[in-house]
Amino acid sequence: MSSLFTPFTLKDVTLRNRIAMSPMTMYRSVDGRMTDFHVMLMGSRAAGGFGLVFPEQIAITADGRTSTSCAGIYDDTQLEGLSRIAGIIKDMGAVPAIQLGHTGRRGSENKPWEGKIQLPPDDPGGWQVRGPSAIPYGGKYTYPVHELGLDEIKGISEAYADAARRALDCGFEWLEMHFAHGYLGASFFSPLANQRTDQYGGSLENRLRFHREAMDSVRAVWPERLPLTVRLGSDDFNEDGIQFDDAIWAISALKEHGLDFADISLGMNTDAMRDVPFDDVGFMVERAARVRREVDIPVGVSWNLGIPSEANRVIAQELIDVVFLGRPALANPHWPFWAARELGHEDPLALMPEDWSWWLRRRPKPEGTLGWPPVSEDAH
C-alpha cells in the first residue's frame, strides 16, 4: 500500500489515511451560520476518501470573521449547521475537524470576487478591526486598527474556550487553532504587527504569550483524548518579520502547553514578502520536516501538494505526517480515490462509502464507461 493511504493515529483519533481537506473560506454563510452548501461540500469530500475534513476557519467572535458571509461559532444558533457538517463527515468515514480563529486586522472585507477590499467600520458589512497594535495591515487593508486592551485579550482567550466547548458539542474530534496568514494570532507573533511594550510585546517570549494563554484556555475544556493542533505562521518572508527559527522555538514552547500536532504555514503579516517560492511543488515540506525532527512532534503542511506521487513521497520519506489539500480538494471531490488509482492502490474503491463501492464493483464494464480517466502511464 502507498504510504499516503496508511492510517495515522493521534491521541484517540485514527485517520484512515494521511490526506486532509484543508480549511477554505467559501463566503457562503448567513449570519455566521453554515448552510446546505457546506453540508454538501464537506460530505462529498469525506465520501471521496479524505481522512480528515475541515470546513473553513470558524470565527470565535463576530468581528473575528473575514466577512459577514463567513462562518462563526459564537452563537448557539450557529451550532445546528456545524453539527450537521460534523455528522455527515463522520457518516462518510472521515474524521470531522474544526479550525477556530480570529482574523484580527485582516477582517471586515468584502468577497474576493468583489474586490477583497477592507470595508470601513461604518459600512453595513464592516466593523472596527482589532489587533495587537494600532498598525493597519496595508495594501487593501487601510482602516485604523483598535489596539486590544488587556481585558479584551483575556476575553478572546475565553472566546476560544467557549468555541471549543461548542465544537465538542457539535461532534468535532480534531481542533486546530489558526495562528497564521496575518490573522490575530499571527499578528501577535510578528514584530511587523506587534509593537506593544507590555507583557504581550517586545521579546519572542512575550509575543507568544497570547498563543499560550489561548491554548491553555482551550486545553482546559477540550478533552485530552482528542487532538489539539495549531496552524502557525512560521515565516513572514520579510527581514523584519517572523523568521523560521522563531517558529521552531514557538512550536516547542506550545508543545509544553498541550500541542499535539503542528500545521506549518506562512505568517503573511505583510504584503511586502520577498522570494516566496509559490510556484515550487511542496515548498513548505522541508520546513515542516525540520520542525518534526527538532521538536519531535507530528506535522502537516499544505501548499502545492496536489500531485499524488509527490504527496506520497513526503509521507513515505517521513518528512511530514499529514498532507493538507486546499484547492485540489475543491477541484476534485474524489482526489483520494484518483490518487489511489494513480499510485497503484490495490483497492481504490475501498476509500468510498460501502454502498457506493458496492454499486461500482458490480458487473464487468467497458473501459472508461464509469467516468474516470485511465491511469496515467507514468503514474508509478
Short mmCIF file of C-alpha atoms in Angstrom, two decimals:
data_model
loop_
_atom_site.label_atom_id
_atom_site.label_comp_id
_atom_site.label_asym_id
_atom_site.label_seq_id
_atom_site.Cartn_x
_atom_site.Cartn_y
_atom_site.Cartn_z
CA MET A 1 0.00 0.00 0.00
CA SER A 2 1.21 3.53 -0.77
CA SER A 3 2.34 5.40 2.33
CA LEU A 4 -0.27 8.09 1.65
CA PHE A 5 -3.00 5.55 2.44
CA THR A 6 -1.66 4.23 5.72
CA PRO A 7 -3.68 5.12 8.84
CA PHE A 8 -2.50 7.84 11.19
CA THR A 9 -3.35 7.80 14.90
CA LEU A 10 -3.11 10.83 17.17
CA LYS A 11 -4.43 10.51 20.71
CA ASP A 12 -7.69 8.51 20.45
CA VAL A 13 -8.34 9.54 16.84
CA THR A 14 -7.31 7.46 13.82
CA LEU A 15 -7.40 8.85 10.29
CA ARG A 16 -7.99 6.21 7.60
CA ASN A 17 -5.24 7.85 5.51
CA ARG A 18 -2.83 10.79 5.53
CA ILE A 19 -4.99 13.14 3.41
CA ALA A 20 -6.74 16.16 4.92
CA MET A 21 -9.08 18.63 3.26
CA SER A 22 -7.66 21.95 4.38
CA PRO A 23 -9.92 24.76 5.67
CA MET A 24 -11.04 27.07 2.85
CA THR A 25 -13.20 30.13 3.37
CA MET A 26 -16.14 29.89 0.94
CA TYR A 27 -18.12 33.10 1.75
CA ARG A 28 -21.40 31.17 1.81
CA SER A 29 -22.55 31.60 5.42
CA VAL A 30 -25.51 33.65 6.60
CA ASP A 31 -25.18 35.41 9.97
CA GLY A 32 -22.29 33.10 10.73
CA ARG A 33 -24.42 30.01 10.08
CA MET A 34 -23.34 27.25 7.75
CA THR A 35 -25.87 26.02 5.21
CA ASP A 36 -26.75 23.08 2.97
CA PHE A 37 -23.90 24.21 0.72
CA HIS A 38 -21.38 23.38 3.43
CA VAL A 39 -23.02 20.04 4.22
CA MET A 40 -22.72 19.18 0.52
CA LEU A 41 -19.10 20.36 0.28
CA MET A 42 -17.78 18.58 3.35
CA GLY A 43 -19.89 15.46 2.90
CA SER A 44 -18.78 14.94 -0.68
CA ARG A 45 -15.10 15.22 0.23
CA ALA A 46 -15.49 12.76 3.07
CA ALA A 47 -17.27 10.40 0.68
CA GLY A 48 -14.43 10.96 -1.81
CA GLY A 49 -11.93 9.40 0.58
CA PHE A 50 -10.33 12.21 2.58
CA GLY A 51 -9.25 11.04 6.02
CA LEU A 52 -9.63 14.40 7.79
CA VAL A 53 -12.10 17.07 6.69
CA PHE A 54 -12.22 20.70 7.83
CA PRO A 55 -14.84 23.29 6.99
CA GLU A 56 -13.45 26.81 6.70
CA GLN A 57 -11.91 28.76 9.56
CA ILE A 58 -14.72 29.22 12.09
CA ALA A 59 -14.69 32.59 13.85
CA ILE A 60 -14.77 32.70 17.63
CA THR A 61 -16.36 36.16 17.67
CA ALA A 62 -18.46 38.16 15.22
CA ASP A 63 -15.55 40.51 14.49
CA GLY A 64 -13.28 37.51 14.06
CA ARG A 65 -14.85 36.70 10.70
CA THR A 66 -13.25 37.62 7.40
CA SER A 67 -16.56 38.95 6.09
CA THR A 68 -20.24 38.94 7.01
CA SER A 69 -20.53 35.88 4.72
CA CYS A 70 -18.15 33.79 6.84
CA ALA A 71 -18.90 31.19 9.47
CA GLY A 72 -18.86 31.55 13.24
CA ILE A 73 -19.29 29.56 16.42
CA TYR A 74 -20.02 32.42 18.83
CA ASP A 75 -23.81 31.99 18.89
CA ASP A 76 -25.92 28.93 19.68
CA THR A 77 -27.94 29.46 16.50
CA GLN A 78 -24.81 28.50 14.54
CA LEU A 79 -24.49 25.05 16.07
CA GLU A 80 -27.16 23.23 14.08
CA GLY A 81 -25.30 23.67 10.79
CA LEU A 82 -21.97 22.76 12.34
CA SER A 83 -23.44 19.64 13.91
CA ARG A 84 -24.85 18.56 10.54
CA ILE A 85 -21.43 19.01 8.98
CA ALA A 86 -19.64 17.02 11.67
CA GLY A 87 -22.27 14.31 11.35
CA ILE A 88 -22.06 13.90 7.57
CA ILE A 89 -18.26 13.87 7.63
CA LYS A 90 -18.25 11.10 10.19
CA ASP A 91 -21.02 9.18 8.45
CA MET A 92 -18.92 9.16 5.25
CA GLY A 93 -15.94 7.65 7.07
CA ALA A 94 -13.71 10.67 7.76
CA VAL A 95 -12.79 12.49 10.96
CA PRO A 96 -14.57 15.87 11.43
CA ALA A 97 -12.09 18.64 12.21
CA ILE A 98 -12.61 22.29 13.07
CA GLN A 99 -10.30 25.28 12.77
CA LEU A 100 -11.02 28.10 15.21
CA GLY A 101 -9.68 31.57 14.61
CA HIS A 102 -9.97 35.34 14.62
CA THR A 103 -8.98 37.40 11.57
CA GLY A 104 -7.88 40.43 13.58
CA ARG A 105 -6.81 43.36 11.43
CA ARG A 106 -7.46 41.40 8.19
CA GLY A 107 -11.21 41.21 8.81
CA SER A 108 -14.11 43.40 7.67
CA GLU A 109 -13.68 42.76 3.96
CA ASN A 110 -15.94 42.02 1.04
CA LYS A 111 -15.83 38.86 -1.07
CA PRO A 112 -12.71 38.15 -3.15
CA TRP A 113 -14.63 38.26 -6.42
CA GLU A 114 -15.99 41.66 -5.37
CA GLY A 115 -12.52 43.08 -4.83
CA LYS A 116 -11.44 41.67 -1.41
CA ILE A 117 -11.25 45.23 -0.14
CA GLN A 118 -11.47 46.08 3.55
CA LEU A 119 -14.70 47.84 4.40
CA PRO A 120 -14.84 50.84 6.76
CA PRO A 121 -16.27 50.37 10.26
CA ASP A 122 -19.44 52.30 9.39
CA ASP A 123 -20.22 50.14 6.34
CA PRO A 124 -23.17 47.73 6.85
CA GLY A 125 -20.80 44.87 6.03
CA GLY A 126 -17.84 46.16 8.03
CA TRP A 127 -16.68 46.66 11.61
CA GLN A 128 -13.84 48.05 13.68
CA VAL A 129 -10.94 45.63 13.32
CA ARG A 130 -8.72 44.81 16.29
CA GLY A 131 -5.09 43.81 16.63
CA PRO A 132 -2.12 43.73 19.00
CA SER A 133 -1.08 47.25 17.94
CA ALA A 134 -2.76 50.13 16.10
CA ILE A 135 -0.98 49.31 12.84
CA PRO A 136 -3.07 48.79 9.68
CA TYR A 137 -2.09 45.79 7.60
CA GLY A 138 -1.59 47.89 4.49
CA GLY A 139 -2.41 47.24 0.86
CA LYS A 140 -6.17 46.74 0.62
CA TYR A 141 -6.45 46.82 4.43
CA THR A 142 -6.28 50.53 5.14
CA TYR A 143 -8.59 51.35 8.04
CA PRO A 144 -7.42 52.10 11.58
CA VAL A 145 -6.83 49.16 13.91
CA HIS A 146 -8.00 49.19 17.51
CA GLU A 147 -5.21 48.08 19.84
CA LEU A 148 -6.52 45.39 22.15
CA GLY A 149 -6.58 46.13 25.86
CA LEU A 150 -5.60 43.54 28.44
CA ASP A 151 -9.23 42.73 29.29
CA GLU A 152 -10.01 42.30 25.59
CA ILE A 153 -7.11 39.86 25.18
CA LYS A 154 -8.43 37.85 28.11
CA GLY A 155 -11.88 37.93 26.50
CA ILE A 156 -10.51 36.46 23.29
CA SER A 157 -8.92 33.57 25.21
CA GLU A 158 -12.29 32.96 26.83
CA ALA A 159 -13.96 33.10 23.41
CA TYR A 160 -11.59 30.39 22.19
CA ALA A 161 -12.61 28.21 25.14
CA ASP A 162 -16.32 28.84 24.56
CA ALA A 163 -15.87 27.95 20.89
CA ALA A 164 -14.03 24.75 21.80
CA ARG A 165 -16.88 23.68 24.08
CA ARG A 166 -19.38 24.29 21.32
CA ALA A 167 -17.21 22.43 18.79
CA LEU A 168 -17.10 19.42 21.09
CA ASP A 169 -20.88 19.50 21.49
CA CYS A 170 -21.23 19.59 17.70
CA GLY A 171 -19.24 16.37 17.35
CA PHE A 172 -15.86 17.59 16.08
CA GLU A 173 -12.93 15.35 17.02
CA TRP A 174 -9.88 17.36 15.94
CA LEU A 175 -9.35 21.03 16.84
CA GLU A 176 -6.94 23.42 15.18
CA MET A 177 -6.25 26.98 16.34
CA HIS A 178 -5.45 29.33 13.45
CA PHE A 179 -2.36 31.39 14.21
CA ALA A 180 -1.23 32.08 10.63
CA HIS A 181 -1.99 34.09 7.47
CA GLY A 182 -1.88 37.52 9.07
CA TYR A 183 -4.82 36.81 11.35
CA LEU A 184 -4.88 37.73 15.03
CA GLY A 185 -2.58 35.01 16.36
CA ALA A 186 -0.09 35.57 13.56
CA SER A 187 -0.07 39.32 14.16
CA PHE A 188 0.67 38.89 17.88
CA PHE A 189 3.67 36.71 16.95
CA SER A 190 5.12 39.06 14.34
CA PRO A 191 7.09 42.24 15.10
CA LEU A 192 5.63 43.66 11.88
CA ALA A 193 2.23 43.86 13.57
CA ASN A 194 3.03 43.71 17.28
CA GLN A 195 4.85 46.73 18.69
CA ARG A 196 3.40 46.56 22.18
CA THR A 197 5.53 47.48 25.18
CA ASP A 198 3.65 45.38 27.76
CA GLN A 199 3.76 41.65 28.54
CA TYR A 200 2.38 40.79 25.08
CA GLY A 201 5.04 42.59 23.05
CA GLY A 202 8.74 43.01 22.56
CA SER A 203 10.54 39.72 23.17
CA LEU A 204 9.71 36.49 21.36
CA GLU A 205 8.60 35.08 24.70
CA ASN A 206 6.13 37.92 25.17
CA ARG A 207 4.86 37.79 21.60
CA LEU A 208 3.90 34.14 22.10
CA ARG A 209 2.02 34.85 25.34
CA PHE A 210 -1.30 35.34 23.51
CA HIS A 211 -0.99 31.88 21.92
CA ARG A 212 -0.07 30.12 25.15
CA GLU A 213 -2.94 31.68 27.08
CA ALA A 214 -5.46 30.93 24.35
CA MET A 215 -4.21 27.35 24.10
CA ASP A 216 -4.37 26.89 27.87
CA SER A 217 -7.98 28.07 27.81
CA VAL A 218 -8.87 25.58 25.09
CA ARG A 219 -6.87 22.74 26.62
CA ALA A 220 -8.87 23.18 29.85
CA VAL A 221 -12.15 22.34 28.07
CA TRP A 222 -11.04 20.22 25.10
CA PRO A 223 -10.67 16.52 26.08
CA GLU A 224 -7.14 15.22 26.39
CA ARG A 225 -8.12 12.21 24.28
CA LEU A 226 -8.73 14.44 21.22
CA PRO A 227 -6.03 16.20 19.18
CA LEU A 228 -5.35 19.87 19.83
CA THR A 229 -3.36 21.38 16.97
CA VAL A 230 -2.17 24.75 15.68
CA ARG A 231 -1.66 26.27 12.24
CA LEU A 232 1.33 28.53 12.81
CA GLY A 233 2.55 31.33 10.59
CA SER A 234 6.17 30.21 10.51
CA ASP A 235 7.83 32.81 8.28
CA ASP A 236 6.91 36.30 7.10
CA PHE A 237 9.44 36.17 4.24
CA ASN A 238 10.46 39.66 5.34
CA GLU A 239 13.67 40.51 7.17
CA ASP A 240 11.77 42.49 9.81
CA GLY A 241 9.16 39.81 10.49
CA ILE A 242 8.94 36.25 11.78
CA GLN A 243 11.93 34.08 10.90
CA PHE A 244 11.66 30.31 10.69
CA ASP A 245 13.89 29.71 13.71
CA ASP A 246 11.32 31.71 15.72
CA ALA A 247 8.66 29.23 14.66
CA ILE A 248 10.70 26.21 15.73
CA TRP A 249 11.10 27.75 19.17
CA ALA A 250 7.37 28.60 19.29
CA ILE A 251 6.22 25.07 18.39
CA SER A 252 8.49 23.67 21.10
CA ALA A 253 7.04 26.12 23.63
CA LEU A 254 3.45 25.35 22.63
CA LYS A 255 4.13 21.62 22.91
CA GLU A 256 4.66 22.24 26.63
CA HIS A 257 1.12 23.68 26.71
CA GLY A 258 -0.54 20.62 25.22
CA LEU A 259 0.10 20.98 21.48
CA ASP A 260 -0.29 17.60 19.76
CA PHE A 261 0.38 18.45 16.10
CA ALA A 262 1.76 21.41 14.13
CA ASP A 263 0.32 22.59 10.81
CA ILE A 264 3.11 24.72 9.33
CA SER A 265 2.13 27.62 7.10
CA LEU A 266 3.06 31.24 6.31
CA GLY A 267 2.92 34.31 8.52
CA MET A 268 1.52 36.64 5.85
CA ASN A 269 1.72 39.65 8.15
CA THR A 270 2.62 41.93 5.26
CA ASP A 271 2.19 42.21 1.53
CA ALA A 272 5.89 43.02 1.33
CA MET A 273 7.00 39.38 1.18
CA ARG A 274 10.22 38.54 -0.64
CA ASP A 275 11.32 35.42 -2.51
CA VAL A 276 8.32 33.27 -1.59
CA PRO A 277 8.57 30.11 -3.75
CA PHE A 278 4.85 29.97 -4.51
CA ASP A 279 5.47 28.17 -7.80
CA ASP A 280 7.50 25.34 -6.25
CA VAL A 281 5.91 21.97 -5.55
CA GLY A 282 5.55 21.29 -1.81
CA PHE A 283 7.70 24.30 -0.88
CA MET A 284 6.81 24.15 2.83
CA VAL A 285 7.64 20.45 3.27
CA GLU A 286 11.32 20.79 4.18
CA ARG A 287 10.49 23.46 6.74
CA ALA A 288 7.84 21.28 8.32
CA ALA A 289 10.24 18.32 8.29
CA ARG A 290 12.70 20.38 10.29
CA VAL A 291 10.03 21.07 12.92
CA ARG A 292 9.23 17.36 13.02
CA ARG A 293 12.89 16.46 13.61
CA GLU A 294 13.87 19.18 16.03
CA VAL A 295 10.70 19.40 18.13
CA ASP A 296 9.68 15.74 17.89
CA ILE A 297 6.07 16.46 17.06
CA PRO A 298 3.89 15.26 14.16
CA VAL A 299 3.37 17.84 11.44
CA GLY A 300 1.23 18.59 8.43
CA VAL A 301 1.58 21.08 5.63
CA SER A 302 -0.26 22.33 2.57
CA TRP A 303 0.95 24.43 -0.41
CA ASN A 304 1.26 22.71 -3.80
CA LEU A 305 0.92 19.06 -2.81
CA GLY A 306 -1.85 18.02 -5.21
CA ILE A 307 0.37 15.71 -7.29
CA PRO A 308 -0.24 12.16 -5.94
CA SER A 309 3.35 10.95 -6.37
CA GLU A 310 4.66 14.00 -4.51
CA ALA A 311 2.11 13.70 -1.72
CA ASN A 312 3.04 10.05 -1.33
CA ARG A 313 6.78 10.80 -1.37
CA VAL A 314 6.69 13.26 1.51
CA ILE A 315 4.79 10.75 3.64
CA ALA A 316 6.96 7.78 2.59
CA GLN A 317 10.14 9.67 3.44
CA GLU A 318 8.66 10.62 6.83
CA LEU A 319 9.09 14.32 6.15
CA ILE A 320 5.54 15.09 7.30
CA ASP A 321 2.67 13.08 8.74
CA VAL A 322 -0.44 14.50 7.02
CA VAL A 323 -0.88 16.19 3.63
CA PHE A 324 -3.29 19.14 3.65
CA LEU A 325 -5.03 19.85 0.34
CA GLY A 326 -6.97 23.04 -0.33
CA ARG A 327 -7.60 23.85 -3.97
CA PRO A 328 -7.01 20.23 -5.10
CA ALA A 329 -9.84 19.21 -2.76
CA LEU A 330 -12.02 21.94 -4.22
CA ALA A 331 -11.15 20.91 -7.78
CA ASN A 332 -11.63 17.17 -7.28
CA PRO A 333 -14.02 15.87 -4.59
CA HIS A 334 -12.62 12.36 -5.16
CA TRP A 335 -8.95 13.34 -5.08
CA PRO A 336 -8.00 10.45 -2.72
CA PHE A 337 -9.73 7.91 -4.97
CA TRP A 338 -8.00 9.36 -8.03
CA ALA A 339 -4.63 9.39 -6.23
CA ALA A 340 -5.12 5.78 -5.13
CA ARG A 341 -5.59 4.69 -8.75
CA GLU A 342 -2.57 6.71 -9.85
CA LEU A 343 -0.42 5.18 -7.11
CA GLY A 344 -1.47 1.59 -7.76
CA HIS A 345 -3.56 1.08 -4.62
CA GLU A 346 -4.83 -2.50 -4.52
CA ASP A 347 -8.44 -1.42 -3.94
CA PRO A 348 -9.18 2.28 -4.54
CA LEU A 349 -12.93 1.67 -4.17
CA ALA A 350 -12.35 0.78 -0.53
CA LEU A 351 -11.92 4.52 0.09
CA MET A 352 -15.55 5.18 -0.77
CA PRO A 353 -18.64 4.50 1.35
CA GLU A 354 -19.60 0.83 1.24
CA ASP A 355 -22.86 1.39 -0.63
CA TRP A 356 -21.17 3.46 -3.35
CA SER A 357 -18.37 0.99 -3.84
CA TRP A 358 -20.86 -1.93 -3.92
CA TRP A 359 -22.57 -0.47 -6.98
CA LEU A 360 -19.31 0.41 -8.70
CA ARG A 361 -17.88 -3.08 -8.24
CA ARG A 362 -20.81 -4.89 -9.82
CA ARG A 363 -20.76 -6.24 -13.37
CA PRO A 364 -17.92 -6.03 -15.92
CA LYS A 365 -17.87 -2.67 -17.67
CA PRO A 366 -16.19 -1.41 -20.85
CA GLU A 367 -13.07 0.60 -20.04
CA GLY A 368 -13.88 4.25 -19.37
CA THR A 369 -17.65 3.97 -19.06
CA LEU A 370 -17.69 4.61 -15.30
CA GLY A 371 -16.46 8.14 -15.87
CA TRP A 372 -12.93 8.16 -14.52
CA PRO A 373 -9.91 8.62 -16.80
CA PRO A 374 -7.37 5.86 -17.40
CA VAL A 375 -4.39 5.75 -15.05
CA SER A 376 -1.50 7.82 -16.34
CA GLU A 377 1.19 5.70 -18.00
CA ASP A 378 3.92 7.29 -15.84
CA ALA A 379 1.83 7.37 -12.66
CA HIS A 380 4.02 4.94 -10.75
#
